[in-house]
XYZ file of C-alpha atoms in Angstrom:
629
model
C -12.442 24.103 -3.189
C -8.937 24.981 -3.060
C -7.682 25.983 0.878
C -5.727 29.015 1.255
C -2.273 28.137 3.633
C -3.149 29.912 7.194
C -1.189 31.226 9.756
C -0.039 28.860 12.855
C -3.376 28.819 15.729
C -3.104 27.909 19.785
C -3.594 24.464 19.747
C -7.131 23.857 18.988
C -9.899 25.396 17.193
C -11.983 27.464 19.315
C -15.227 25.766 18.622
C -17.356 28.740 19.631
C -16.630 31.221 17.145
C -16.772 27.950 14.458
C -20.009 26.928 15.878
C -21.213 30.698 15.371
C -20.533 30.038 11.790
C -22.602 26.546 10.974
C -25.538 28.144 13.439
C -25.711 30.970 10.985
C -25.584 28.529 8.051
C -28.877 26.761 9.674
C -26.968 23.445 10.890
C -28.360 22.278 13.771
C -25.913 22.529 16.924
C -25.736 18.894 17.695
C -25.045 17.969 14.254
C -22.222 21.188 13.951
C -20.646 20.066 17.035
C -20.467 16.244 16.031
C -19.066 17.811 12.135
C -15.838 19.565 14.031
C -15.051 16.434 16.847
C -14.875 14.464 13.695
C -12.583 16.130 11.668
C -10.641 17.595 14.593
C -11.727 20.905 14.821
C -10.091 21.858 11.631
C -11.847 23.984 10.031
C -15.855 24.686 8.843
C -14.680 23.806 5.435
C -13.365 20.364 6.573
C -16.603 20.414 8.970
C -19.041 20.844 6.030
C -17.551 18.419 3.812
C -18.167 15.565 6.735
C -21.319 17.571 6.784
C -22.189 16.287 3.357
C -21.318 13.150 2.878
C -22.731 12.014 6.028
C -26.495 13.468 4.754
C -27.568 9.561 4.529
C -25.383 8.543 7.773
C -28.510 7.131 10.337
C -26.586 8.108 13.107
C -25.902 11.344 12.352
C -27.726 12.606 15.213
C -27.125 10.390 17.259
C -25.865 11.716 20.581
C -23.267 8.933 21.271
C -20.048 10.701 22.165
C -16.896 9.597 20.816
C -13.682 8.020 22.566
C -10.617 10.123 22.823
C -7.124 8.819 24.463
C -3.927 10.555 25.097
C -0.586 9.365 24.169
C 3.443 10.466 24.144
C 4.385 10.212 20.490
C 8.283 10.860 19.339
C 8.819 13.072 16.446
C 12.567 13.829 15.496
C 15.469 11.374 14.326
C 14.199 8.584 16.731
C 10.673 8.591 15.114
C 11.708 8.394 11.645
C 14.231 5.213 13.228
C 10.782 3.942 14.755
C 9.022 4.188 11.359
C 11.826 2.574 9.835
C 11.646 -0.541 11.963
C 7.808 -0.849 11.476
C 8.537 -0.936 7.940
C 11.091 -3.501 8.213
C 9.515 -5.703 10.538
C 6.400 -5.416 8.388
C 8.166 -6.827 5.290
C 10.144 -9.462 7.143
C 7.444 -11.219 9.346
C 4.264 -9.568 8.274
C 1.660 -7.821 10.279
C 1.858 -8.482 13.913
C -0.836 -6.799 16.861
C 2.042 -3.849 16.967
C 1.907 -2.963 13.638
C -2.166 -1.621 14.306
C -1.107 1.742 15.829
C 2.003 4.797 15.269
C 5.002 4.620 17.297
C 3.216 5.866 21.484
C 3.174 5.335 24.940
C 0.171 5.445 26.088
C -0.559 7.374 29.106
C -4.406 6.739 29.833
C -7.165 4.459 28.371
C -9.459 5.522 25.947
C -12.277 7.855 27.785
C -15.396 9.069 25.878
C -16.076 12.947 26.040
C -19.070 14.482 24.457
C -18.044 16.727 21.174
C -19.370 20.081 22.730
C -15.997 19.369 25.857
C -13.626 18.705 23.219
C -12.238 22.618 23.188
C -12.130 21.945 27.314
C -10.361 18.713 26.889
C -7.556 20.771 24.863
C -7.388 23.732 26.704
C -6.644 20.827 29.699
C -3.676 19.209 27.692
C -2.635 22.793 26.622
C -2.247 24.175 30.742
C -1.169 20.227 31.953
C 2.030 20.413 29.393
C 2.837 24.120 30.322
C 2.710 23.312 33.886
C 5.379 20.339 33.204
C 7.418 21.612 31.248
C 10.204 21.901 33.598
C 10.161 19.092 35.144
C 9.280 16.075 32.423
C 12.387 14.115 32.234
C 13.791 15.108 28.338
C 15.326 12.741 26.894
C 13.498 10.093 27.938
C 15.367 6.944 28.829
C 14.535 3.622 27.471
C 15.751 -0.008 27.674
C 14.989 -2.487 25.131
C 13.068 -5.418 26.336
C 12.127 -8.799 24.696
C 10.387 -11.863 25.357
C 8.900 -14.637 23.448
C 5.681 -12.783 22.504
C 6.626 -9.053 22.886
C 9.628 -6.670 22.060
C 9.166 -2.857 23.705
C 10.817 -0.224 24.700
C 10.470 0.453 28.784
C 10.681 3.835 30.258
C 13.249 4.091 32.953
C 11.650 3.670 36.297
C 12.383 7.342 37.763
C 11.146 8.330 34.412
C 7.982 6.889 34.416
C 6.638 8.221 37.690
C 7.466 11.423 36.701
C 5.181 10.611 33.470
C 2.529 8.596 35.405
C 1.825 12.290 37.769
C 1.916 14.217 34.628
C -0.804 12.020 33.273
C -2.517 11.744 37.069
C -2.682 16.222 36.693
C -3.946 15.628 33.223
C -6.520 13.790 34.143
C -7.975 16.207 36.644
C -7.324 19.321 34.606
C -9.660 17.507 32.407
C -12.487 16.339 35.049
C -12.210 20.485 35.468
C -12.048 21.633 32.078
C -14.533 18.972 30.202
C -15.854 17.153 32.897
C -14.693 13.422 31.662
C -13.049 11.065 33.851
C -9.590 10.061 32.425
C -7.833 6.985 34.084
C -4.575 7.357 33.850
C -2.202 4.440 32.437
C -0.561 2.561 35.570
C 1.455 -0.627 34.071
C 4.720 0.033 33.335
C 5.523 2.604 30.654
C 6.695 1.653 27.108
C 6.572 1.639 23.553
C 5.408 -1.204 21.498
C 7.822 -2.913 18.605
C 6.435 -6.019 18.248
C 4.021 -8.484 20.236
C 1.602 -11.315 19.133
C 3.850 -12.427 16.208
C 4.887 -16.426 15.255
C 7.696 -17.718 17.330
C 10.309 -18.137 14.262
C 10.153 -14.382 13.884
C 11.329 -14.030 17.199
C 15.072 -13.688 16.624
C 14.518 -11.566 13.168
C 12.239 -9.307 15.253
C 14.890 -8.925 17.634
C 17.726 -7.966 15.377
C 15.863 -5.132 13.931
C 14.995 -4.106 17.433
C 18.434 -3.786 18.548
C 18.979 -1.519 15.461
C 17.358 0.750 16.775
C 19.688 3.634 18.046
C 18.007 4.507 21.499
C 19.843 7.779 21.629
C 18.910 9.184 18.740
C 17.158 12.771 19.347
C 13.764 13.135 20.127
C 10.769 15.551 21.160
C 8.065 13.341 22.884
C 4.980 15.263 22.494
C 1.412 14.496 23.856
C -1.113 14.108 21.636
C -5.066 13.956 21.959
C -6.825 11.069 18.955
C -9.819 10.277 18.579
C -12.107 7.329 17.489
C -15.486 6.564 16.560
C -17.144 4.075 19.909
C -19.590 2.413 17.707
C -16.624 0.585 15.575
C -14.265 0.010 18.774
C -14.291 -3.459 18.017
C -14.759 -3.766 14.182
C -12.187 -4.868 11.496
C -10.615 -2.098 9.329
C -10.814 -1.995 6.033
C -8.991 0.175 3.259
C -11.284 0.367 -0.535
C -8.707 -0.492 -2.842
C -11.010 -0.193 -5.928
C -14.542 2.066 -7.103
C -17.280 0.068 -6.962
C -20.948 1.388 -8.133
C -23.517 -0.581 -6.471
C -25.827 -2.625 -8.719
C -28.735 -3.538 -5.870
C -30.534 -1.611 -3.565
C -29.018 -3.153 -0.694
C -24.817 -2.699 -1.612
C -22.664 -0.090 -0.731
C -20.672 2.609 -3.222
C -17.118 2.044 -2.469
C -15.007 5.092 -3.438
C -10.917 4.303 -3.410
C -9.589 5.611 -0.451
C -12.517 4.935 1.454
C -12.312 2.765 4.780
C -14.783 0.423 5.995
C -15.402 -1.075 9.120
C -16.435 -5.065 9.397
C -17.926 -6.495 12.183
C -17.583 -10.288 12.124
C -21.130 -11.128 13.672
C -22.817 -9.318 11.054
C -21.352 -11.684 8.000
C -23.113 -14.848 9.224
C -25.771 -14.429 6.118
C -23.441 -13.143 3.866
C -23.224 -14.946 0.475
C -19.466 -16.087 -0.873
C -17.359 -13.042 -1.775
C -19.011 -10.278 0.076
C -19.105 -9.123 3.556
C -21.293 -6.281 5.405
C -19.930 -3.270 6.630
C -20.363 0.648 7.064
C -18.265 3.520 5.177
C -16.057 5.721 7.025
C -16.420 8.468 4.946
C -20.595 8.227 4.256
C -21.515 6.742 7.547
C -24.002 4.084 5.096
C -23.598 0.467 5.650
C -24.184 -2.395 2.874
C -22.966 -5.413 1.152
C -19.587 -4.772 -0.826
C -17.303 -7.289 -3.004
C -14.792 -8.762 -0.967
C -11.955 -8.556 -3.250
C -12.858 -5.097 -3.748
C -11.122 -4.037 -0.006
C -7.794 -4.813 1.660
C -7.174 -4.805 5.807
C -5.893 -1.915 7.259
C -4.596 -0.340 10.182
C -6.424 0.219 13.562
C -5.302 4.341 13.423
C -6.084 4.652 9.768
C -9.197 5.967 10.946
C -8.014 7.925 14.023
C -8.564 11.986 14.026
C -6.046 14.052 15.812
C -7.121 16.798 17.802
C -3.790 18.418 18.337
C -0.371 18.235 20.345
C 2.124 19.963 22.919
C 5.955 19.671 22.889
C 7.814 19.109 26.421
C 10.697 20.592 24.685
C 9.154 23.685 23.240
C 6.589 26.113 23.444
C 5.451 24.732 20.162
C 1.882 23.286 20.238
C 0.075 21.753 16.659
C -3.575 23.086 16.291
C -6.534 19.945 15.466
C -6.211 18.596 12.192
C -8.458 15.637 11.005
C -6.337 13.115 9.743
C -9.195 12.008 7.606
C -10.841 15.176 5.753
C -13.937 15.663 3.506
C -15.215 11.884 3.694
C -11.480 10.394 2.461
C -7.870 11.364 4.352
C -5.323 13.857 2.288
C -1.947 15.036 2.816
C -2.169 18.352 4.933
C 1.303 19.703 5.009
C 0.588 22.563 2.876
C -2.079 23.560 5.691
C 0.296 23.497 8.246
C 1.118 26.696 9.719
C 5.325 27.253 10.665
C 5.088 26.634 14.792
C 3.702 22.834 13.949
C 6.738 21.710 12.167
C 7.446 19.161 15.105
C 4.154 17.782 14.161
C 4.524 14.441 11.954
C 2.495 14.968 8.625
C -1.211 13.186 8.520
C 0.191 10.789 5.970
C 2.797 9.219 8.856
C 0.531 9.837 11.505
C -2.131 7.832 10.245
C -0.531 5.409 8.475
C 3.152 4.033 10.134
C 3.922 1.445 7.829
C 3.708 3.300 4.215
C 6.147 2.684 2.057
C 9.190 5.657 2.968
C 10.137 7.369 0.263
C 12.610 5.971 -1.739
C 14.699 9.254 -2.005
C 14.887 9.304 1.614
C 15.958 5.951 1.666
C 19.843 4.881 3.868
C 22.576 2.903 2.651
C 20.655 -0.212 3.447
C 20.006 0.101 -0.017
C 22.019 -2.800 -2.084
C 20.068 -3.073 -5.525
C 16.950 -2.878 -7.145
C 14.627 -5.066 -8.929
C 12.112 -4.766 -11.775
C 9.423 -7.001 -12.923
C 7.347 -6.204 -15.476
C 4.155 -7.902 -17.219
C 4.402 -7.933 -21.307
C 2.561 -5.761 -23.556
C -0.886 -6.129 -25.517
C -1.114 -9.873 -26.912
C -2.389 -10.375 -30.380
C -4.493 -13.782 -29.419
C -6.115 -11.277 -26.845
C -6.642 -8.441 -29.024
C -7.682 -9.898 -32.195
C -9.309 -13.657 -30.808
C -7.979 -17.098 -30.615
C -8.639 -17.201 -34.165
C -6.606 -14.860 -35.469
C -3.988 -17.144 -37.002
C -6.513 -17.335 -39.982
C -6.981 -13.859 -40.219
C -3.214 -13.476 -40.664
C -1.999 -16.247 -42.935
C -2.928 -18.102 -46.102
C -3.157 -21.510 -47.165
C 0.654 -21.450 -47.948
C 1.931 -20.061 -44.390
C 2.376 -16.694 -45.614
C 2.066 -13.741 -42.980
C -1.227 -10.910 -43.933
C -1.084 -7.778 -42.213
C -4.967 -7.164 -41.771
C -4.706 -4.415 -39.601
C -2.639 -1.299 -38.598
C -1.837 -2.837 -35.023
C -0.137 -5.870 -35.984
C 2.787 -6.004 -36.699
C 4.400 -6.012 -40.680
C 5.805 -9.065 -40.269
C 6.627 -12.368 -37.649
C 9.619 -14.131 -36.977
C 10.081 -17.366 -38.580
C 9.506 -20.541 -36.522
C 11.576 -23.820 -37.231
C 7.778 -25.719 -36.434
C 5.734 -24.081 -38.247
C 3.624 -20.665 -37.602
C 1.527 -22.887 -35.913
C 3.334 -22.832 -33.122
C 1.885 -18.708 -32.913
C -1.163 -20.302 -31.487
C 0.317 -20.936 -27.887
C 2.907 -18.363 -28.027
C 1.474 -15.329 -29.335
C 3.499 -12.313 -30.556
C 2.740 -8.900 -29.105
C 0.635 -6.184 -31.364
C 2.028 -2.887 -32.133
C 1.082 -1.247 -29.634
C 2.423 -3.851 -27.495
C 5.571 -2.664 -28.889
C 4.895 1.172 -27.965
C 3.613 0.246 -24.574
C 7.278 -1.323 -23.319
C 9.033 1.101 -25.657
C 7.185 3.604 -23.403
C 8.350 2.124 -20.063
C 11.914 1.557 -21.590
C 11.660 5.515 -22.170
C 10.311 6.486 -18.471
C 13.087 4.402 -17.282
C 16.025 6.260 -19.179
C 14.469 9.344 -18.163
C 14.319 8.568 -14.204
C 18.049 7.600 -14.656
C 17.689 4.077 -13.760
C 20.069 1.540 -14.422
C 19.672 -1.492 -15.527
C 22.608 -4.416 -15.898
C 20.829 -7.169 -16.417
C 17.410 -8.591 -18.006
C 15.733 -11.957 -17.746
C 12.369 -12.954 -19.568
C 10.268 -15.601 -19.806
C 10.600 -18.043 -23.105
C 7.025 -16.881 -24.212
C 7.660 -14.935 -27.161
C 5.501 -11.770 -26.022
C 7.618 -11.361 -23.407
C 10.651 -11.532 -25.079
C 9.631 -9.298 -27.297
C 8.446 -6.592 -24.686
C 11.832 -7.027 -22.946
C 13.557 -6.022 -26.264
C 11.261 -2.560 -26.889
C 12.168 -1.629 -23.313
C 15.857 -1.668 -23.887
C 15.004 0.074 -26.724
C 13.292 2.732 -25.002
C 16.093 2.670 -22.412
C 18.521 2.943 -25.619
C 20.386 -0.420 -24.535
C 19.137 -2.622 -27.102
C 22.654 -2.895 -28.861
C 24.548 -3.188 -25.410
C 22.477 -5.545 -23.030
C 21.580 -9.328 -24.188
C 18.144 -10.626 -22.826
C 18.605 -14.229 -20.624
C 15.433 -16.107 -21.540
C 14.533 -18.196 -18.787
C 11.922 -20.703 -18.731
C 11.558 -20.898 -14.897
C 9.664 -17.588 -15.299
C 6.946 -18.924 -17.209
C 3.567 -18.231 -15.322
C 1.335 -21.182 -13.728
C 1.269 -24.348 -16.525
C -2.194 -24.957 -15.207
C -3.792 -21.934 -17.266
C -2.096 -22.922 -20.544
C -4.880 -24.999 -22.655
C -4.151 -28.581 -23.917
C -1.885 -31.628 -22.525
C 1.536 -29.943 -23.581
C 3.355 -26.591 -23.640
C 4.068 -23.802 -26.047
C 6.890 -24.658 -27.955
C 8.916 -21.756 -27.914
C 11.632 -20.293 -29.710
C 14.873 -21.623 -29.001
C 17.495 -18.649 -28.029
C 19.478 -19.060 -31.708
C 15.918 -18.344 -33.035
C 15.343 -15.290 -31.284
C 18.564 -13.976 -31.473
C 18.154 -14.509 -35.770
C 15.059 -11.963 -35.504
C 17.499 -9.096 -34.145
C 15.021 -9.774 -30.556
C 19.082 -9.247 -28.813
C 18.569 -12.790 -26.580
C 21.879 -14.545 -25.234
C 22.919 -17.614 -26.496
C 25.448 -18.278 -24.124
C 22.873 -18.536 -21.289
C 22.411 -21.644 -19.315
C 18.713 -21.489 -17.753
C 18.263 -22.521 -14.183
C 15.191 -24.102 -15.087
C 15.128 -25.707 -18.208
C 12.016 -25.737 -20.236
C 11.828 -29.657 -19.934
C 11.706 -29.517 -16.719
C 8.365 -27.680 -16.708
C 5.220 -29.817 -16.112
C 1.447 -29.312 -17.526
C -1.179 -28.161 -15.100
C 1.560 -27.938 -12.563
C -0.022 -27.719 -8.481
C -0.346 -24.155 -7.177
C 2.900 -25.003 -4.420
C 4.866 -26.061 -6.918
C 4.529 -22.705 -9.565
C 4.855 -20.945 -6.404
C 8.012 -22.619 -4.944
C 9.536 -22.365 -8.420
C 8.598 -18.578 -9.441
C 10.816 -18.059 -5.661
C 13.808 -20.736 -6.711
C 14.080 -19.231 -10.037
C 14.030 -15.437 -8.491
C 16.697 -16.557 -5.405
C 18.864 -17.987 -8.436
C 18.818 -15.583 -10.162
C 19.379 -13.017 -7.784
C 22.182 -14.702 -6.464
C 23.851 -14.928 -10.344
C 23.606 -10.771 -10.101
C 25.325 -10.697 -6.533
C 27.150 -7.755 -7.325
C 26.061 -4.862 -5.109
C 24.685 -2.382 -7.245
C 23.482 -5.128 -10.066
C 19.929 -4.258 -10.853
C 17.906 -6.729 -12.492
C 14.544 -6.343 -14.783
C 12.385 -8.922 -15.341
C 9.742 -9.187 -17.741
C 7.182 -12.260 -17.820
C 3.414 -12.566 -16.774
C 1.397 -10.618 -14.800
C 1.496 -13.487 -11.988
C 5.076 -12.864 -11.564
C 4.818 -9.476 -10.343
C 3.293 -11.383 -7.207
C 4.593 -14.972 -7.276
C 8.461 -13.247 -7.767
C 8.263 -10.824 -5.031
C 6.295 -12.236 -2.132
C 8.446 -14.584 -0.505
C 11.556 -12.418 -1.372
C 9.970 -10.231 1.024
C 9.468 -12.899 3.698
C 5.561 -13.222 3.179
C 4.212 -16.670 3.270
C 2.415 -16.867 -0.254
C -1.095 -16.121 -0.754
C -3.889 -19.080 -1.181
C -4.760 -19.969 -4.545
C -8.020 -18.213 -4.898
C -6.447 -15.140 -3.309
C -3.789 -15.375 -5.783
C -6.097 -15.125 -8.470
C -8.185 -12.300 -7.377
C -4.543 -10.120 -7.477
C -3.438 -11.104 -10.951
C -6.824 -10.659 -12.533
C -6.101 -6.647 -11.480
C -2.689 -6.653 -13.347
C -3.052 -4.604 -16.150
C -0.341 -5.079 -19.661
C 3.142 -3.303 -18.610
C 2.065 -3.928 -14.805
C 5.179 -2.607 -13.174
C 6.151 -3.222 -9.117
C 9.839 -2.330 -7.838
C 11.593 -4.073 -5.131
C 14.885 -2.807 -3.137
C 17.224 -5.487 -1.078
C 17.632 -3.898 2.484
C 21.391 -5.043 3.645
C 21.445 -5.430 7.386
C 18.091 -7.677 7.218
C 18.905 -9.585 4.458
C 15.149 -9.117 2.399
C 13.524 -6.912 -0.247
C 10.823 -4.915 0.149
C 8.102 -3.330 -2.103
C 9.106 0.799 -3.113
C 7.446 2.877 -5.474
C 8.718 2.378 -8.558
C 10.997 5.120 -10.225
C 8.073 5.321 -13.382
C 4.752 6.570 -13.653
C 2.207 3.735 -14.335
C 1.068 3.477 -18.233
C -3.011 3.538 -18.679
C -5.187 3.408 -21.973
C -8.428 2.900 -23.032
C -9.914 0.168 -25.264
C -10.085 0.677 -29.114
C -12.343 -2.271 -30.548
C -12.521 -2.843 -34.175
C -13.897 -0.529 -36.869
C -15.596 -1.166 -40.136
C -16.485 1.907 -42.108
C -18.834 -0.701 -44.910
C -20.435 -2.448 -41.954
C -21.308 0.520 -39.426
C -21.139 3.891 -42.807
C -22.265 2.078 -45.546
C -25.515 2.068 -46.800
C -27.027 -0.012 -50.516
């Protein structure tokens, strides 16, 4: 049901008049009360959605209260810098233990409060801020601090016990307002960058770090989140794909979903699935393993609402996970919580920023692109006799191949290990080459791998992209994906460049491959395609040095992971890891990478086209399925 926009609210929902509402509706209190803690007091339509999808949820009336802490979070030009560093350091070193929660300082640890206080606890955070207001040291000084396990962000001393009393008068405002006991935070003050990361990192880490402009504005508001006790110490998972269970005893996975994964309860587990309990259903059950990716420790967090120290501005609850799966609530937002960081940032620190919104770290972009629908796929491993006579002469047998091949000096033959693309191979990249004109993007150079469907997909998109006549297409073998899955003791013997250039396919016969094709070996080890995909893409990269030279590449669908990963300073995957990922990467795949200058490494953006989906079309015979004697 569509939400109408409503008009800014004190900080919280005033659960009594809500309450009022479900009572009349014939929910029972406990179950009301535990509907609005867990969507942050929103609203009863949020409420009632949690309502109904937890209908199954066996702890749905379950007393247990949840936990709640209280934190300073910046919003302003230093958060966005904050954000931008968590990206970063993400894509340079991987994950580390900061990486689980939003830029904070915490001020207390986590306290349980039962969901009929939470209006109290608010109200308490409301009257605490107003009666600091004055006096909370704005802005807030910091001093960067690293060691060989942990980079932060200390809070001047004089600073800090100013903070450390507001937190102290927080804590009994609350003992009065929703009778929970609140221990306030007493270490030293700081915020997180980076701690329980690999030693080589360390210097890396601290580069970013110290790009990190410390006086930068910033509103530090405090903010009340939430967290469900029972999965304090549980793994988080994010549901990458739908899954619809087959047994009695698995779980319906919806996309978007979260799950959380206790290790102890996998020890009967069989291979490839694991045990765990849906966020949004409250149902537990086996799931597919390769069906779910990790996720942040705060993906799951609801916040209950915020004051600024700086204005009179305070941000009413919102659940930053609504109606059993999280959405974007900006539209909801009313005009006085503008200081408030959308749910989307909130709960999740290290998406991908916008690429419009991007600095001038920005040197180049790169494309890489899986080729279009094969004709061995589409039509069997036998089609070679569908499509030519004794003689060697091409048949067109149906409307989606094409009207006729390019001639091979050995023979057609040689079609059986390098297959052309079908005609609606062609349409598929023309279609891409199209979306990528459109978005304005540029393209100088293109490189493709010797296999003669992606050649040939290569060409339609600079057709599409209307460069056919202008840019020449590098065919390099070092881009051919893993030897091990092509069948037989020897390669495809592809076209030579003179070849492809003679079917008007626009290839460059000038170009000297770094990796020559004899230089490829049969059922080559896993290190070695993966150590090659990365020497071929640093070569090649480094050929189209040029700031501003963006470079498309179009080859299998394991290049869209073996060609990025390690550009981004990921280790690579394991084999069978490896595997699970390509098997999901559909013909015309498409992944965009941008080279960030003052860290020296790419990292994964949206790319500037809209993915290309279509449904199967098997074969058709009017006599066989029609026709009756």
């Amino acid at each position: 049901v569509p939400r109408k926009n409503r008009q800014n609210r004190p900080m919280t929902v005033k659960h009594g008049s809500t309450l009022d509402v479900f009572l009349s509706m014939g929910f029972p209190k406990g179950r009301a009360l535990k509907a609005l803690a867990s969507t942050g007091g929103k609203s009863v339509q949020a409420a009632c959605d949690w309502l109904f999808s937890h209908v199954d949820d066996p702890f749905l009336d379950d007393p247990l209260p949840r936990e709640y802490v209280l934190y300073l979070r910046p919003t302003g030009p230093l958060a966005n810098k904050l954000f931008e560093f968590w990206h970063q350091s993400r894509q340079l070193c991987g994950k580390n233990k900061a990486h689980n929660i939003f830029p904070h300082i915490t001020l207390c640890q986590f306290f349980m409060c039962e969901d009929s206080k939470v209006e109290g606890l608010c109200e308490a955070l409301q009257n605490t801020v107003s009666r600091w207001k004055e006096t909370f040291p704005l802005p807030l000084s910091l001093e960067l601090y690293t060691s060989s396990n942990f980079i932060g962000l200390f809070v001047e001393e004089e600073s800090a016990e100013i903070i450390k009393k507001f937190a102290a008068d927080f804590a009994t405002e609350a003992m009065s307002k929703a009778d929970v006991r609140v221990e306030p935070h007493k270490k030293q003050l700081h915020v997180t960058l980076a701690y329980h990361f690999q030693p080589n990192h360390l210097t890396a880490l601290e580069k970013l770090a110290r790009g990190v402009d410390l006086k930068l504005g910033c509103d530090w508001v405090a903010a009340v989140y939430s967290r469900d006790i029972r999965f304090a110490n549980h793994e988080t998972l994010r549901v990458m794909y739908p899954y619809t269970p087959q047994n009695d005893d698995e779980l319906e996975l919806v996309q978007g979903d979260f799950i959380f994964m206790s290790p102890i309860e996998q020890s009967s587990t069989s291979e490839g699935w694991i045990y765990g309990t849906s966020l949004a259903t409250g149902c537990s059950g086996l799931l597919p393993e390769n069906y779910i990716a990790k996720a942040d420790e705060c993906d799951t967090w609801v916040f209950h609402g915020s004051n600024s120290f700086l204005t009179a501005t305070a941000s009413a609850g919102a659940s930053l996970y609504d109606g059993g799966l999280r959405r974007r609530n900006q539209e909801e937002q009313g005009p006085g919580e503008a200081l408030s960081l959308p749910s989307s940032v909130i709960c999740q620190p290290m998406l991908m920023l916008a690429k419009n919104c991007r600095s001038s770290l920005v040197k180049r972009d790169l494309y890489i692109c899986r080729h279009g629908e094969r004709m061995d796929v589409v039509f069997g491993k036998h089609w070679l006799s569908q499509c030519f006579d004794s003689k060697g002469n091409y048949i067109r047998s149906n409307l989606n191949m094409p009207t006729c091949l390019p001639q091979r000096s050995g023979g057609y033959k040689d079609y059986e290990k390098d297959a052309p693309i079908t005609v609606f191979g062609c349409t598929q990249a023309r279609l891409v080459g199209e979306a990528l004109l459109e978005s304005k993007s540029i393209i100088d150079y293109v490189y493709c791998s010797p296999s003669l469907r992606c050649v040939q997909t290569a060409f339609n998109i600079l057709r599409g992209l209307q460069q056919e006549n202008q840019t020449k297409l590098r065919v390099e073998p070092g881009l051919f994906e893993w030897t091990k899955w092509v069948s037989g003791n020897t390669l495809p013997a592809w076209m030579t460049a003179e070849e492809l250039a003679a079917a008007n396919l626009g290839t460059d016969i000038t170009y000297k491959p770094h990796i020559p094709a004899n230089k490829l070996g049969i059922s080559e080890p896993y290190e070695t395609y993966i150590s090659r995909s990365c020497q071929v893409m640093r070569e090649i990269l480094a050929e189209c040095k040029l700031k501003g030279n963006n470079v498309l590449i179009v080859a299998h669908a394991s290049s869209l992971e073996a060609c990025t990963r390690q550009l981004q300073g990921l280790s690579a995957r394991n084999s069978k890891d490896f595997v699970q990922v390509v098997r999901k990467i559909p013909y015309l795949g498409f992944c965009a990478c941008e080279e960030l200058e003052d860290a020296g490494i790419w990292q994964l953006v949206d790319p500037p086209i809209l993915p290309l989906t279509h449904g199967p079309n098997h074969s058709f015979s009017w006599r066989d399925i029609l026709f009756q004697d």
